[in-house]
Amino acid sequence: MNIGPGTRALVTGASRGIGRALAERLAARGAVVGLAARTTREVEALADALPGEHVVLGDTDVSDRASVEAAVERFGRIDLVVANAGIAHYEPFAEQPPERFEAITNVNWLGTLYTVSSALPGLLRQGSGHIVVVSSGAGLRAFPQAAVYGATKAAQRAFADALRHELTGTGVSVTTVHPGEVATSLHDHERDRMPAWSRAATRAVPAHRMADRILRAVEADERQVFHPPVVRVLGALHGISPAAADAVLRRLRGASAAPRRG
Ligand SMILES: NC(=O)c1ccc[n+]([C@@H]2O[C@H](COP(=O)([O-])OP(=O)(O)OC[C@H]3O[C@@H](n4cnc5c(N)ncnc54)[C@H](OP(=O)(O)O)[C@@H]3O)[C@@H](O)[C@H]2O)c1
């Protein structure tokens, strides 16, 4: 699909990070953006700052099906829907309270299903549209202390892969996005207790560069986006030989990225 004046795009998690960068890039190209997030104040301020007229979908909690359905209904016609909202809590699973693994699952995984299932009937009726699912490099090879986060990202990947095939011939398509490290607020609440492998990360990709890459993929109907490209290499290597991927990750991120041999 082409993105330009009049394109109607609903973005979840639009208040910060990748979602906000996408909203800014879409608005700059003349799209009408549905800005969905829980924090109404932030999406209101964003709508005021963006060129053009947009739809503030504040108080939208993607982990609440009724809330997502209401946001989709309020926005109306959709050409592009981006299931982007997500949270992370990095900690050993043995120490992770159930409320936290439930929250990660509900936002990242069920939130994606609620977003897509709410938008899909309209897309199918109009016979056109594009769905973007923002997964992660962690959906290709999950890291220790991010077991549940990685599992939700792998679930998104598997879902989007199958859905793209299911939608053959409908005019509706799907792109899965696997970002590596992106400079956002995702870990702001846990900066002081991040695992050593994550502190060893090289430079994070700016959110706007990630957004540009995603929009290019939508316009070219790419099946998957891996950005930066090393994410693809590590994912492929892990598919062929997890031990070989571990060895590379140990070199890149230190021993904590793959402490167990074999
Ligand atoms: N940053 C990275 O390095 C990285 C790497 C790989 C993948 N990703 C993925 O990229 C996506 C965006 O993350 P980000 O890095 O941009 O994080 P971020 O800066 O923390 O932004 C997350 C966005 O999600 C929204 N959100 C969180 N919980 C929500 C809920 N229950 N309902 C609705 N909105 C909710 C937040 O808004 P409110 O708090 O206002 O609701 C915020 O707008 C996530 O799916 C993440 O897993 C990020």
PDB file of C-alpha atoms and ligand atoms in Angstrom:
ATOM      1  CA  MET A   1       0.000   0.000   0.000  1.00  0.00           C
ATOM      2  CA  ASN A   2       1.028   3.618  -0.469  1.00  0.00           C
ATOM      3  CA  ILE A   3       1.161   5.848   2.572  1.00  0.00           C
ATOM      4  CA  GLY A   4       0.164   9.439   1.901  1.00  0.00           C
ATOM      5  CA  PRO A   5      -2.464  12.096   2.414  1.00  0.00           C
ATOM      6  CA  GLY A   6      -5.705  10.497   3.586  1.00  0.00           C
ATOM      7  CA  THR A   7      -4.174   7.182   4.718  1.00  0.00           C
ATOM      8  CA  ARG A   8      -5.837   6.235   8.010  1.00  0.00           C
ATOM      9  CA  ALA A   9      -3.429   4.552  10.415  1.00  0.00           C
ATOM     10  CA  LEU A  10      -4.138   3.337  13.929  1.00  0.00           C
ATOM     11  CA  VAL A  11      -1.016   2.942  16.077  1.00  0.00           C
ATOM     12  CA  THR A  12      -1.086   1.377  19.541  1.00  0.00           C
ATOM     13  CA  GLY A  13       1.540   2.557  21.998  1.00  0.00           C
ATOM     14  CA  ALA A  14       1.643   5.888  20.169  1.00  0.00           C
ATOM     15  CA  SER A  15       2.568   7.987  23.199  1.00  0.00           C
ATOM     16  CA  ARG A  16       6.276   7.084  23.282  1.00  0.00           C
ATOM     17  CA  GLY A  17       9.103   5.245  21.565  1.00  0.00           C
ATOM     18  CA  ILE A  18       8.611   3.448  18.267  1.00  0.00           C
ATOM     19  CA  GLY A  19       4.850   4.115  18.202  1.00  0.00           C
ATOM     20  CA  ARG A  20       5.345   7.840  18.661  1.00  0.00           C
ATOM     21  CA  ALA A  21       8.030   7.930  15.962  1.00  0.00           C
ATOM     22  CA  LEU A  22       5.676   6.081  13.607  1.00  0.00           C
ATOM     23  CA  ALA A  23       2.886   8.546  14.376  1.00  0.00           C
ATOM     24  CA  GLU A  24       5.222  11.465  13.633  1.00  0.00           C
ATOM     25  CA  ARG A  25       6.411   9.985  10.341  1.00  0.00           C
ATOM     26  CA  LEU A  26       2.866   9.069   9.281  1.00  0.00           C
ATOM     27  CA  ALA A  27       1.541  12.533  10.126  1.00  0.00           C
ATOM     28  CA  ALA A  28       4.400  14.153   8.203  1.00  0.00           C
ATOM     29  CA  ARG A  29       3.211  12.248   5.137  1.00  0.00           C
ATOM     30  CA  GLY A  30      -0.357  13.447   5.512  1.00  0.00           C
ATOM     31  CA  ALA A  31      -1.855  10.365   7.144  1.00  0.00           C
ATOM     32  CA  VAL A  32      -4.619  10.643   9.721  1.00  0.00           C
ATOM     33  CA  VAL A  33      -3.328   8.807  12.790  1.00  0.00           C
ATOM     34  CA  GLY A  34      -5.338   7.141  15.552  1.00  0.00           C
ATOM     35  CA  LEU A  35      -3.105   7.683  18.579  1.00  0.00           C
ATOM     36  CA  ALA A  36      -3.822   4.856  21.022  1.00  0.00           C
ATOM     37  CA  ALA A  37      -2.241   4.551  24.474  1.00  0.00           C
ATOM     38  CA  ARG A  38      -3.306   4.477  28.103  1.00  0.00           C
ATOM     39  CA  THR A  39      -1.911   7.917  28.895  1.00  0.00           C
ATOM     40  CA  THR A  40      -4.422  10.363  27.430  1.00  0.00           C
ATOM     41  CA  ARG A  41      -2.358  13.440  28.326  1.00  0.00           C
ATOM     42  CA  GLU A  42       0.609  12.238  26.264  1.00  0.00           C
ATOM     43  CA  VAL A  43      -1.390  11.391  23.140  1.00  0.00           C
ATOM     44  CA  GLU A  44      -3.318  14.655  23.392  1.00  0.00           C
ATOM     45  CA  ALA A  45      -0.063  16.610  23.516  1.00  0.00           C
ATOM     46  CA  LEU A  46       1.265  14.580  20.582  1.00  0.00           C
ATOM     47  CA  ALA A  47      -1.881  15.219  18.511  1.00  0.00           C
ATOM     48  CA  ASP A  48      -1.482  18.970  19.148  1.00  0.00           C
ATOM     49  CA  ALA A  49       2.159  18.849  18.059  1.00  0.00           C
ATOM     50  CA  LEU A  50       1.601  16.855  14.857  1.00  0.00           C
ATOM     51  CA  PRO A  51       0.760  18.443  11.516  1.00  0.00           C
ATOM     52  CA  GLY A  52      -2.830  17.681  10.414  1.00  0.00           C
ATOM     53  CA  GLU A  53      -5.875  16.403  12.294  1.00  0.00           C
ATOM     54  CA  HIS A  54      -5.574  13.169  14.261  1.00  0.00           C
ATOM     55  CA  VAL A  55      -7.740  11.070  16.545  1.00  0.00           C
ATOM     56  CA  VAL A  56      -6.788  10.850  20.217  1.00  0.00           C
ATOM     57  CA  LEU A  57      -7.529   7.355  21.476  1.00  0.00           C
ATOM     58  CA  GLY A  58      -6.424   7.909  25.054  1.00  0.00           C
ATOM     59  CA  ASP A  59      -7.408   5.540  27.835  1.00  0.00           C
ATOM     60  CA  THR A  60      -6.888   2.628  25.452  1.00  0.00           C
ATOM     61  CA  ASP A  61      -5.510  -0.391  27.288  1.00  0.00           C
ATOM     62  CA  VAL A  62      -4.606  -3.078  24.745  1.00  0.00           C
ATOM     63  CA  SER A  63      -4.815  -5.769  27.428  1.00  0.00           C
ATOM     64  CA  ASP A  64      -8.542  -5.010  27.763  1.00  0.00           C
ATOM     65  CA  ARG A  65     -10.448  -6.322  24.743  1.00  0.00           C
ATOM     66  CA  ALA A  66     -13.427  -3.994  25.163  1.00  0.00           C
ATOM     67  CA  SER A  67     -11.103  -0.999  25.403  1.00  0.00           C
ATOM     68  CA  VAL A  68      -9.360  -1.888  22.124  1.00  0.00           C
ATOM     69  CA  GLU A  69     -12.654  -2.606  20.363  1.00  0.00           C
ATOM     70  CA  ALA A  70     -13.976   0.790  21.456  1.00  0.00           C
ATOM     71  CA  ALA A  71     -10.837   2.550  20.170  1.00  0.00           C
ATOM     72  CA  VAL A  72     -11.073   0.826  16.786  1.00  0.00           C
ATOM     73  CA  GLU A  73     -14.750   1.722  16.517  1.00  0.00           C
ATOM     74  CA  ARG A  74     -14.066   5.342  17.505  1.00  0.00           C
ATOM     75  CA  PHE A  75     -11.370   5.674  14.843  1.00  0.00           C
ATOM     76  CA  GLY A  76     -13.509   4.321  11.998  1.00  0.00           C
ATOM     77  CA  ARG A  77     -11.998   3.302   8.672  1.00  0.00           C
ATOM     78  CA  ILE A  78      -8.480   1.886   8.941  1.00  0.00           C
ATOM     79  CA  ASP A  79      -5.926   1.401   6.161  1.00  0.00           C
ATOM     80  CA  LEU A  80      -2.984   0.537   8.408  1.00  0.00           C
ATOM     81  CA  VAL A  81      -3.030  -0.873  11.921  1.00  0.00           C
ATOM     82  CA  VAL A  82       0.163  -1.193  13.944  1.00  0.00           C
ATOM     83  CA  ALA A  83       0.079  -3.529  16.955  1.00  0.00           C
ATOM     84  CA  ASN A  84       3.031  -1.918  18.665  1.00  0.00           C
ATOM     85  CA  ALA A  85       2.146  -1.380  22.353  1.00  0.00           C
ATOM     86  CA  GLY A  86       4.374  -3.448  24.589  1.00  0.00           C
ATOM     87  CA  ILE A  87       6.035  -3.698  27.985  1.00  0.00           C
ATOM     88  CA  ALA A  88       9.112  -5.475  29.319  1.00  0.00           C
ATOM     89  CA  HIS A  89      10.251  -6.707  32.716  1.00  0.00           C
ATOM     90  CA  TYR A  90      13.692  -8.279  32.696  1.00  0.00           C
ATOM     91  CA  GLU A  91      14.337 -10.582  35.663  1.00  0.00           C
ATOM     92  CA  PRO A  92      14.964 -14.287  36.287  1.00  0.00           C
ATOM     93  CA  PHE A  93      11.735 -16.231  35.814  1.00  0.00           C
ATOM     94  CA  ALA A  94      12.201 -17.864  39.231  1.00  0.00           C
ATOM     95  CA  GLU A  95      11.913 -14.395  40.776  1.00  0.00           C
ATOM     96  CA  GLN A  96       9.195 -13.003  38.530  1.00  0.00           C
ATOM     97  CA  PRO A  97       5.907 -12.470  40.355  1.00  0.00           C
ATOM     98  CA  PRO A  98       2.901 -13.929  38.499  1.00  0.00           C
ATOM     99  CA  GLU A  99       1.321 -10.460  38.183  1.00  0.00           C
ATOM    100  CA  ARG A 100       4.314  -9.369  36.112  1.00  0.00           C
ATOM    101  CA  PHE A 101       4.360 -12.334  33.733  1.00  0.00           C
ATOM    102  CA  GLU A 102       0.604 -11.978  33.374  1.00  0.00           C
ATOM    103  CA  ALA A 103       0.983  -8.283  32.530  1.00  0.00           C
ATOM    104  CA  ILE A 104       3.664  -8.963  29.876  1.00  0.00           C
ATOM    105  CA  THR A 105       1.494 -11.679  28.363  1.00  0.00           C
ATOM    106  CA  ASN A 106      -1.673  -9.614  28.452  1.00  0.00           C
ATOM    107  CA  VAL A 107      -0.164  -6.499  26.886  1.00  0.00           C
ATOM    108  CA  ASN A 108       2.286  -7.963  24.366  1.00  0.00           C
ATOM    109  CA  TRP A 109       0.470 -11.085  23.286  1.00  0.00           C
ATOM    110  CA  LEU A 110      -3.242 -10.749  24.024  1.00  0.00           C
ATOM    111  CA  GLY A 111      -2.987  -7.019  23.243  1.00  0.00           C
ATOM    112  CA  THR A 112      -1.777  -7.911  19.759  1.00  0.00           C
ATOM    113  CA  LEU A 113      -4.620 -10.380  19.242  1.00  0.00           C
ATOM    114  CA  TYR A 114      -7.197  -7.856  20.493  1.00  0.00           C
ATOM    115  CA  THR A 115      -5.814  -5.131  18.231  1.00  0.00           C
ATOM    116  CA  VAL A 116      -5.759  -7.325  15.129  1.00  0.00           C
ATOM    117  CA  SER A 117      -9.095  -9.022  15.803  1.00  0.00           C
ATOM    118  CA  SER A 118     -10.797  -5.655  16.326  1.00  0.00           C
ATOM    119  CA  ALA A 119      -9.454  -4.145  13.120  1.00  0.00           C
ATOM    120  CA  LEU A 120      -9.590  -7.187  10.846  1.00  0.00           C
ATOM    121  CA  PRO A 121     -13.346  -7.361  10.071  1.00  0.00           C
ATOM    122  CA  GLY A 122     -13.276  -3.801   8.689  1.00  0.00           C
ATOM    123  CA  LEU A 123     -10.132  -4.464   6.645  1.00  0.00           C
ATOM    124  CA  LEU A 124     -11.672  -7.602   5.158  1.00  0.00           C
ATOM    125  CA  ARG A 125     -14.933  -5.801   4.355  1.00  0.00           C
ATOM    126  CA  GLN A 126     -13.107  -3.064   2.463  1.00  0.00           C
ATOM    127  CA  GLY A 127     -10.799  -5.632   0.808  1.00  0.00           C
ATOM    128  CA  SER A 128      -7.641  -3.677   1.563  1.00  0.00           C
ATOM    129  CA  GLY A 129      -5.307  -2.751   4.368  1.00  0.00           C
ATOM    130  CA  HIS A 130      -2.096  -3.606   6.145  1.00  0.00           C
ATOM    131  CA  ILE A 131      -1.358  -4.999   9.595  1.00  0.00           C
ATOM    132  CA  VAL A 132       1.997  -4.491  11.299  1.00  0.00           C
ATOM    133  CA  VAL A 133       2.933  -6.611  14.303  1.00  0.00           C
ATOM    134  CA  VAL A 134       5.893  -5.282  16.271  1.00  0.00           C
ATOM    135  CA  SER A 135       7.642  -8.360  17.646  1.00  0.00           C
ATOM    136  CA  SER A 136      11.369  -8.295  18.494  1.00  0.00           C
ATOM    137  CA  GLY A 137      14.735  -9.894  17.832  1.00  0.00           C
ATOM    138  CA  ALA A 138      13.924 -11.556  21.166  1.00  0.00           C
ATOM    139  CA  GLY A 139      11.152 -13.429  19.334  1.00  0.00           C
ATOM    140  CA  LEU A 140      13.845 -15.165  17.277  1.00  0.00           C
ATOM    141  CA  ARG A 141      16.283 -15.919  20.114  1.00  0.00           C
ATOM    142  CA  ALA A 142      15.093 -15.157  23.634  1.00  0.00           C
ATOM    143  CA  PHE A 143      17.568 -13.982  26.259  1.00  0.00           C
ATOM    144  CA  PRO A 144      17.997 -15.151  29.833  1.00  0.00           C
ATOM    145  CA  GLN A 145      16.086 -12.902  32.253  1.00  0.00           C
ATOM    146  CA  ALA A 146      13.679 -12.069  29.463  1.00  0.00           C
ATOM    147  CA  ALA A 147      12.019 -15.464  29.138  1.00  0.00           C
ATOM    148  CA  VAL A 148       8.404 -14.355  29.229  1.00  0.00           C
ATOM    149  CA  TYR A 149       9.081 -11.193  27.222  1.00  0.00           C
ATOM    150  CA  GLY A 150      10.793 -13.327  24.551  1.00  0.00           C
ATOM    151  CA  ALA A 151       7.957 -15.844  24.600  1.00  0.00           C
ATOM    152  CA  THR A 152       5.357 -13.157  23.920  1.00  0.00           C
ATOM    153  CA  LYS A 153       7.483 -11.865  21.043  1.00  0.00           C
ATOM    154  CA  ALA A 154       7.811 -15.377  19.582  1.00  0.00           C
ATOM    155  CA  ALA A 155       4.044 -15.807  19.900  1.00  0.00           C
ATOM    156  CA  GLN A 156       3.505 -12.587  17.947  1.00  0.00           C
ATOM    157  CA  ARG A 157       5.886 -13.792  15.239  1.00  0.00           C
ATOM    158  CA  ALA A 158       4.171 -17.173  14.848  1.00  0.00           C
ATOM    159  CA  PHE A 159       0.747 -15.532  14.782  1.00  0.00           C
ATOM    160  CA  ALA A 160       1.704 -12.940  12.171  1.00  0.00           C
ATOM    161  CA  ASP A 161       3.445 -15.542   9.986  1.00  0.00           C
ATOM    162  CA  ALA A 162       0.325 -17.695   9.821  1.00  0.00           C
ATOM    163  CA  LEU A 163      -2.039 -14.746   9.453  1.00  0.00           C
ATOM    164  CA  ARG A 164      -0.144 -13.402   6.438  1.00  0.00           C
ATOM    165  CA  HIS A 165      -0.787 -16.716   4.676  1.00  0.00           C
ATOM    166  CA  GLU A 166      -4.416 -16.889   5.854  1.00  0.00           C
ATOM    167  CA  LEU A 167      -5.118 -13.478   4.340  1.00  0.00           C
ATOM    168  CA  THR A 168      -3.923 -14.467   0.850  1.00  0.00           C
ATOM    169  CA  GLY A 169      -6.201 -12.984  -1.792  1.00  0.00           C
ATOM    170  CA  THR A 170      -8.127 -10.751   0.626  1.00  0.00           C
ATOM    171  CA  GLY A 171      -6.279  -7.512  -0.170  1.00  0.00           C
ATOM    172  CA  VAL A 172      -5.098  -7.398   3.443  1.00  0.00           C
ATOM    173  CA  SER A 173      -1.459  -8.060   4.311  1.00  0.00           C
ATOM    174  CA  VAL A 174       0.787  -8.461   7.340  1.00  0.00           C
ATOM    175  CA  THR A 175       4.346  -7.405   8.164  1.00  0.00           C
ATOM    176  CA  THR A 176       6.195  -8.662  11.252  1.00  0.00           C
ATOM    177  CA  VAL A 177       8.868  -6.386  12.703  1.00  0.00           C
ATOM    178  CA  HIS A 178      11.909  -7.640  14.604  1.00  0.00           C
ATOM    179  CA  PRO A 179      13.718  -4.669  16.079  1.00  0.00           C
ATOM    180  CA  GLY A 180      17.031  -5.072  17.832  1.00  0.00           C
ATOM    181  CA  GLU A 181      17.946  -2.483  20.470  1.00  0.00           C
ATOM    182  CA  VAL A 182      15.968   0.744  19.891  1.00  0.00           C
ATOM    183  CA  ALA A 183      16.397   3.943  21.938  1.00  0.00           C
ATOM    184  CA  THR A 184      13.016   4.220  23.707  1.00  0.00           C
ATOM    185  CA  SER A 185      11.552   4.289  27.222  1.00  0.00           C
ATOM    186  CA  LEU A 186      10.805   0.531  27.250  1.00  0.00           C
ATOM    187  CA  HIS A 187      13.237  -0.171  30.114  1.00  0.00           C
ATOM    188  CA  ASP A 188      13.185   3.164  31.914  1.00  0.00           C
ATOM    189  CA  HIS A 189      11.524   1.571  34.967  1.00  0.00           C
ATOM    190  CA  GLU A 190      14.309  -1.002  35.327  1.00  0.00           C
ATOM    191  CA  ARG A 191      17.498   0.695  34.127  1.00  0.00           C
ATOM    192  CA  ASP A 192      19.253   0.028  37.450  1.00  0.00           C
ATOM    193  CA  ARG A 193      18.728  -3.737  37.300  1.00  0.00           C
ATOM    194  CA  MET A 194      19.186  -4.642  33.647  1.00  0.00           C
ATOM    195  CA  PRO A 195      21.025  -7.901  32.904  1.00  0.00           C
ATOM    196  CA  ALA A 196      24.720  -7.558  32.039  1.00  0.00           C
ATOM    197  CA  TRP A 197      24.169  -8.741  28.437  1.00  0.00           C
ATOM    198  CA  SER A 198      21.728  -5.924  27.835  1.00  0.00           C
ATOM    199  CA  ARG A 199      24.101  -3.291  29.248  1.00  0.00           C
ATOM    200  CA  ALA A 200      26.704  -4.610  26.795  1.00  0.00           C
ATOM    201  CA  ALA A 201      24.504  -3.631  23.851  1.00  0.00           C
ATOM    202  CA  THR A 202      26.127  -1.500  21.222  1.00  0.00           C
ATOM    203  CA  ARG A 203      24.432   1.676  20.040  1.00  0.00           C
ATOM    204  CA  ALA A 204      20.650   1.553  20.027  1.00  0.00           C
ATOM    205  CA  VAL A 205      18.817   2.402  16.790  1.00  0.00           C
ATOM    206  CA  PRO A 206      17.021   5.783  16.941  1.00  0.00           C
ATOM    207  CA  ALA A 207      13.235   5.270  17.044  1.00  0.00           C
ATOM    208  CA  HIS A 208      12.685   7.386  13.918  1.00  0.00           C
ATOM    209  CA  ARG A 209      15.060   5.222  11.907  1.00  0.00           C
ATOM    210  CA  MET A 210      13.102   2.178  13.047  1.00  0.00           C
ATOM    211  CA  ALA A 211       9.840   3.890  12.072  1.00  0.00           C
ATOM    212  CA  ASP A 212      11.172   4.765   8.598  1.00  0.00           C
ATOM    213  CA  ARG A 213      12.235   1.159   8.074  1.00  0.00           C
ATOM    214  CA  ILE A 214       8.774  -0.096   9.115  1.00  0.00           C
ATOM    215  CA  LEU A 215       6.942   2.265   6.757  1.00  0.00           C
ATOM    216  CA  ARG A 216       9.226   1.263   3.876  1.00  0.00           C
ATOM    217  CA  ALA A 217       8.353  -2.368   4.580  1.00  0.00           C
ATOM    218  CA  VAL A 218       4.625  -1.619   4.593  1.00  0.00           C
ATOM    219  CA  GLU A 219       4.858   0.120   1.227  1.00  0.00           C
ATOM    220  CA  ALA A 220       6.840  -2.785  -0.247  1.00  0.00           C
ATOM    221  CA  ASP A 221       4.595  -5.383   1.453  1.00  0.00           C
ATOM    222  CA  GLU A 222       7.623  -7.007   3.081  1.00  0.00           C
ATOM    223  CA  ARG A 223       6.887 -10.099   5.098  1.00  0.00           C
ATOM    224  CA  GLN A 224       9.426  -9.373   7.826  1.00  0.00           C
ATOM    225  CA  VAL A 225      11.657  -6.538   8.957  1.00  0.00           C
ATOM    226  CA  PHE A 226      14.918  -7.149  10.824  1.00  0.00           C
ATOM    227  CA  HIS A 227      16.561  -3.954  11.998  1.00  0.00           C
ATOM    228  CA  PRO A 228      19.456  -3.598  12.476  1.00  0.00           C
ATOM    229  CA  PRO A 229      20.286  -6.371   9.967  1.00  0.00           C
ATOM    230  CA  VAL A 230      22.409  -8.309  12.506  1.00  0.00           C
ATOM    231  CA  VAL A 231      19.079  -9.373  14.080  1.00  0.00           C
ATOM    232  CA  ARG A 232      18.352 -11.425  10.972  1.00  0.00           C
ATOM    233  CA  VAL A 233      21.790 -13.064  11.039  1.00  0.00           C
ATOM    234  CA  LEU A 234      21.509 -14.013  14.712  1.00  0.00           C
ATOM    235  CA  GLY A 235      17.950 -15.304  14.243  1.00  0.00           C
ATOM    236  CA  ALA A 236      18.961 -17.449  11.267  1.00  0.00           C
ATOM    237  CA  LEU A 237      22.041 -18.769  13.058  1.00  0.00           C
ATOM    238  CA  HIS A 238      19.960 -19.656  16.125  1.00  0.00           C
ATOM    239  CA  GLY A 239      17.569 -21.578  13.817  1.00  0.00           C
ATOM    240  CA  ILE A 240      20.455 -23.603  12.400  1.00  0.00           C
ATOM    241  CA  SER A 241      22.549 -24.022  15.545  1.00  0.00           C
ATOM    242  CA  PRO A 242      21.540 -22.515  18.905  1.00  0.00           C
ATOM    243  CA  ALA A 243      25.016 -23.337  20.246  1.00  0.00           C
ATOM    244  CA  ALA A 244      26.682 -21.363  17.447  1.00  0.00           C
ATOM    245  CA  ALA A 245      24.347 -18.404  18.083  1.00  0.00           C
ATOM    246  CA  ASP A 246      25.191 -18.630  21.797  1.00  0.00           C
ATOM    247  CA  ALA A 247      28.902 -18.474  20.978  1.00  0.00           C
ATOM    248  CA  VAL A 248      28.419 -15.343  18.861  1.00  0.00           C
ATOM    249  CA  LEU A 249      26.246 -13.730  21.520  1.00  0.00           C
ATOM    250  CA  ARG A 250      28.856 -14.476  24.198  1.00  0.00           C
ATOM    251  CA  ARG A 251      31.392 -12.591  22.103  1.00  0.00           C
ATOM    252  CA  LEU A 252      29.029  -9.691  21.420  1.00  0.00           C
ATOM    253  CA  ARG A 253      27.238  -9.409  24.763  1.00  0.00           C
ATOM    254  CA  GLY A 254      29.328 -11.302  27.299  1.00  0.00           C
ATOM    255  CA  ALA A 255      28.869 -14.582  29.164  1.00  0.00           C
ATOM    256  CA  SER A 256      25.493 -13.654  30.681  1.00  0.00           C
ATOM    257  CA  ALA A 257      23.886 -13.774  27.214  1.00  0.00           C
ATOM    258  CA  ALA A 258      24.355 -17.567  27.117  1.00  0.00           C
ATOM    259  CA  PRO A 259      25.737 -18.841  30.436  1.00  0.00           C
ATOM    260  CA  ARG A 260      24.988 -22.509  29.838  1.00  0.00           C
ATOM    261  CA  ARG A 261      27.041 -24.484  27.331  1.00  0.00           C
ATOM    262  CA  GLY A 262      25.071 -27.183  25.580  1.00  0.00           C
TER     263      GLY A 262
HETATM  264  N1  LIG B   1      12.953  -0.574  22.449  1.00  0.00           N
HETATM  265  C1  LIG B   1      13.463  -1.711  22.008  1.00  0.00           C
HETATM  266  O1  LIG B   1      14.713  -1.935  22.083  1.00  0.00           O
HETATM  267  C2  LIG B   1      12.584  -2.763  21.401  1.00  0.00           C
HETATM  268  C3  LIG B   1      13.200  -3.867  20.799  1.00  0.00           C
HETATM  269  C4  LIG B   1      12.409  -4.849  20.234  1.00  0.00           C
HETATM  270  C5  LIG B   1      11.037  -4.713  20.242  1.00  0.00           C
HETATM  271  N2  LIG B   1      10.441  -3.640  20.835  1.00  0.00           N
HETATM  272  C6  LIG B   1       8.984  -3.567  20.852  1.00  0.00           C
HETATM  273  O2  LIG B   1       8.560  -2.322  20.340  1.00  0.00           O
HETATM  274  C7  LIG B   1       7.270  -2.024  20.862  1.00  0.00           C
HETATM  275  C8  LIG B   1       7.251  -0.583  21.340  1.00  0.00           C
HETATM  276  O3  LIG B   1       8.126  -0.458  22.439  1.00  0.00           O
HETATM  277  P1  LIG B   1       9.026   0.824  22.709  1.00  0.00           P
HETATM  278  O4  LIG B   1      10.412   0.364  22.770  1.00  0.00           O
HETATM  279  O5  LIG B   1       8.655   1.931  21.799  1.00  0.00           O
HETATM  280  O6  LIG B   1       8.593   1.122  24.220  1.00  0.00           O
HETATM  281  P2  LIG B   1       8.099   2.440  24.982  1.00  0.00           P
HETATM  282  O7  LIG B   1       8.925   3.621  24.612  1.00  0.00           O
HETATM  283  O8  LIG B   1       8.034   2.057  26.418  1.00  0.00           O
HETATM  284  O9  LIG B   1       6.622   2.629  24.430  1.00  0.00           O
HETATM  285  C9  LIG B   1       5.636   1.677  24.704  1.00  0.00           C
HETATM  286  C10 LIG B   1       4.286   2.221  24.296  1.00  0.00           C
HETATM  287  O10 LIG B   1       3.305   1.214  24.588  1.00  0.00           O
HETATM  288  C11 LIG B   1       2.247   1.807  25.319  1.00  0.00           C
HETATM  289  N3  LIG B   1       1.634   0.821  26.193  1.00  0.00           N
HETATM  290  C12 LIG B   1       2.203   0.095  27.190  1.00  0.00           C
HETATM  291  N4  LIG B   1       1.283  -0.676  27.775  1.00  0.00           N
HETATM  292  C13 LIG B   1       0.117  -0.432  27.149  1.00  0.00           C
HETATM  293  C14 LIG B   1      -1.200  -0.920  27.296  1.00  0.00           C
HETATM  294  N5  LIG B   1      -1.534  -1.806  28.236  1.00  0.00           N
HETATM  295  N6  LIG B   1      -2.172  -0.453  26.469  1.00  0.00           N
HETATM  296  C15 LIG B   1      -1.876   0.473  25.525  1.00  0.00           C
HETATM  297  N7  LIG B   1      -0.651   0.968  25.332  1.00  0.00           N
HETATM  298  C16 LIG B   1       0.330   0.521  26.135  1.00  0.00           C
HETATM  299  C17 LIG B   1       2.897   2.967  26.084  1.00  0.00           C
HETATM  300  O11 LIG B   1       1.962   3.983  26.370  1.00  0.00           O
HETATM  301  P3  LIG B   1       1.167   4.120  27.755  1.00  0.00           P
HETATM  302  O12 LIG B   1       2.111   3.754  28.844  1.00  0.00           O
HETATM  303  O13 LIG B   1       0.729   5.546  27.739  1.00  0.00           O
HETATM  304  O14 LIG B   1       0.000   3.210  27.636  1.00  0.00           O
HETATM  305  C18 LIG B   1       3.896   3.472  25.063  1.00  0.00           C
HETATM  306  O15 LIG B   1       3.288   4.366  24.174  1.00  0.00           O
HETATM  307  C19 LIG B   1       7.007  -3.042  21.977  1.00  0.00           C
HETATM  308  O16 LIG B   1       6.133  -4.034  21.493  1.00  0.00           O
HETATM  309  C20 LIG B   1       8.383  -3.626  22.246  1.00  0.00           C
HETATM  310  O17 LIG B   1       8.324  -4.939  22.737  1.00  0.00           O
HETATM  311  C21 LIG B   1      11.188  -2.646  21.407  1.00  0.00           C
END
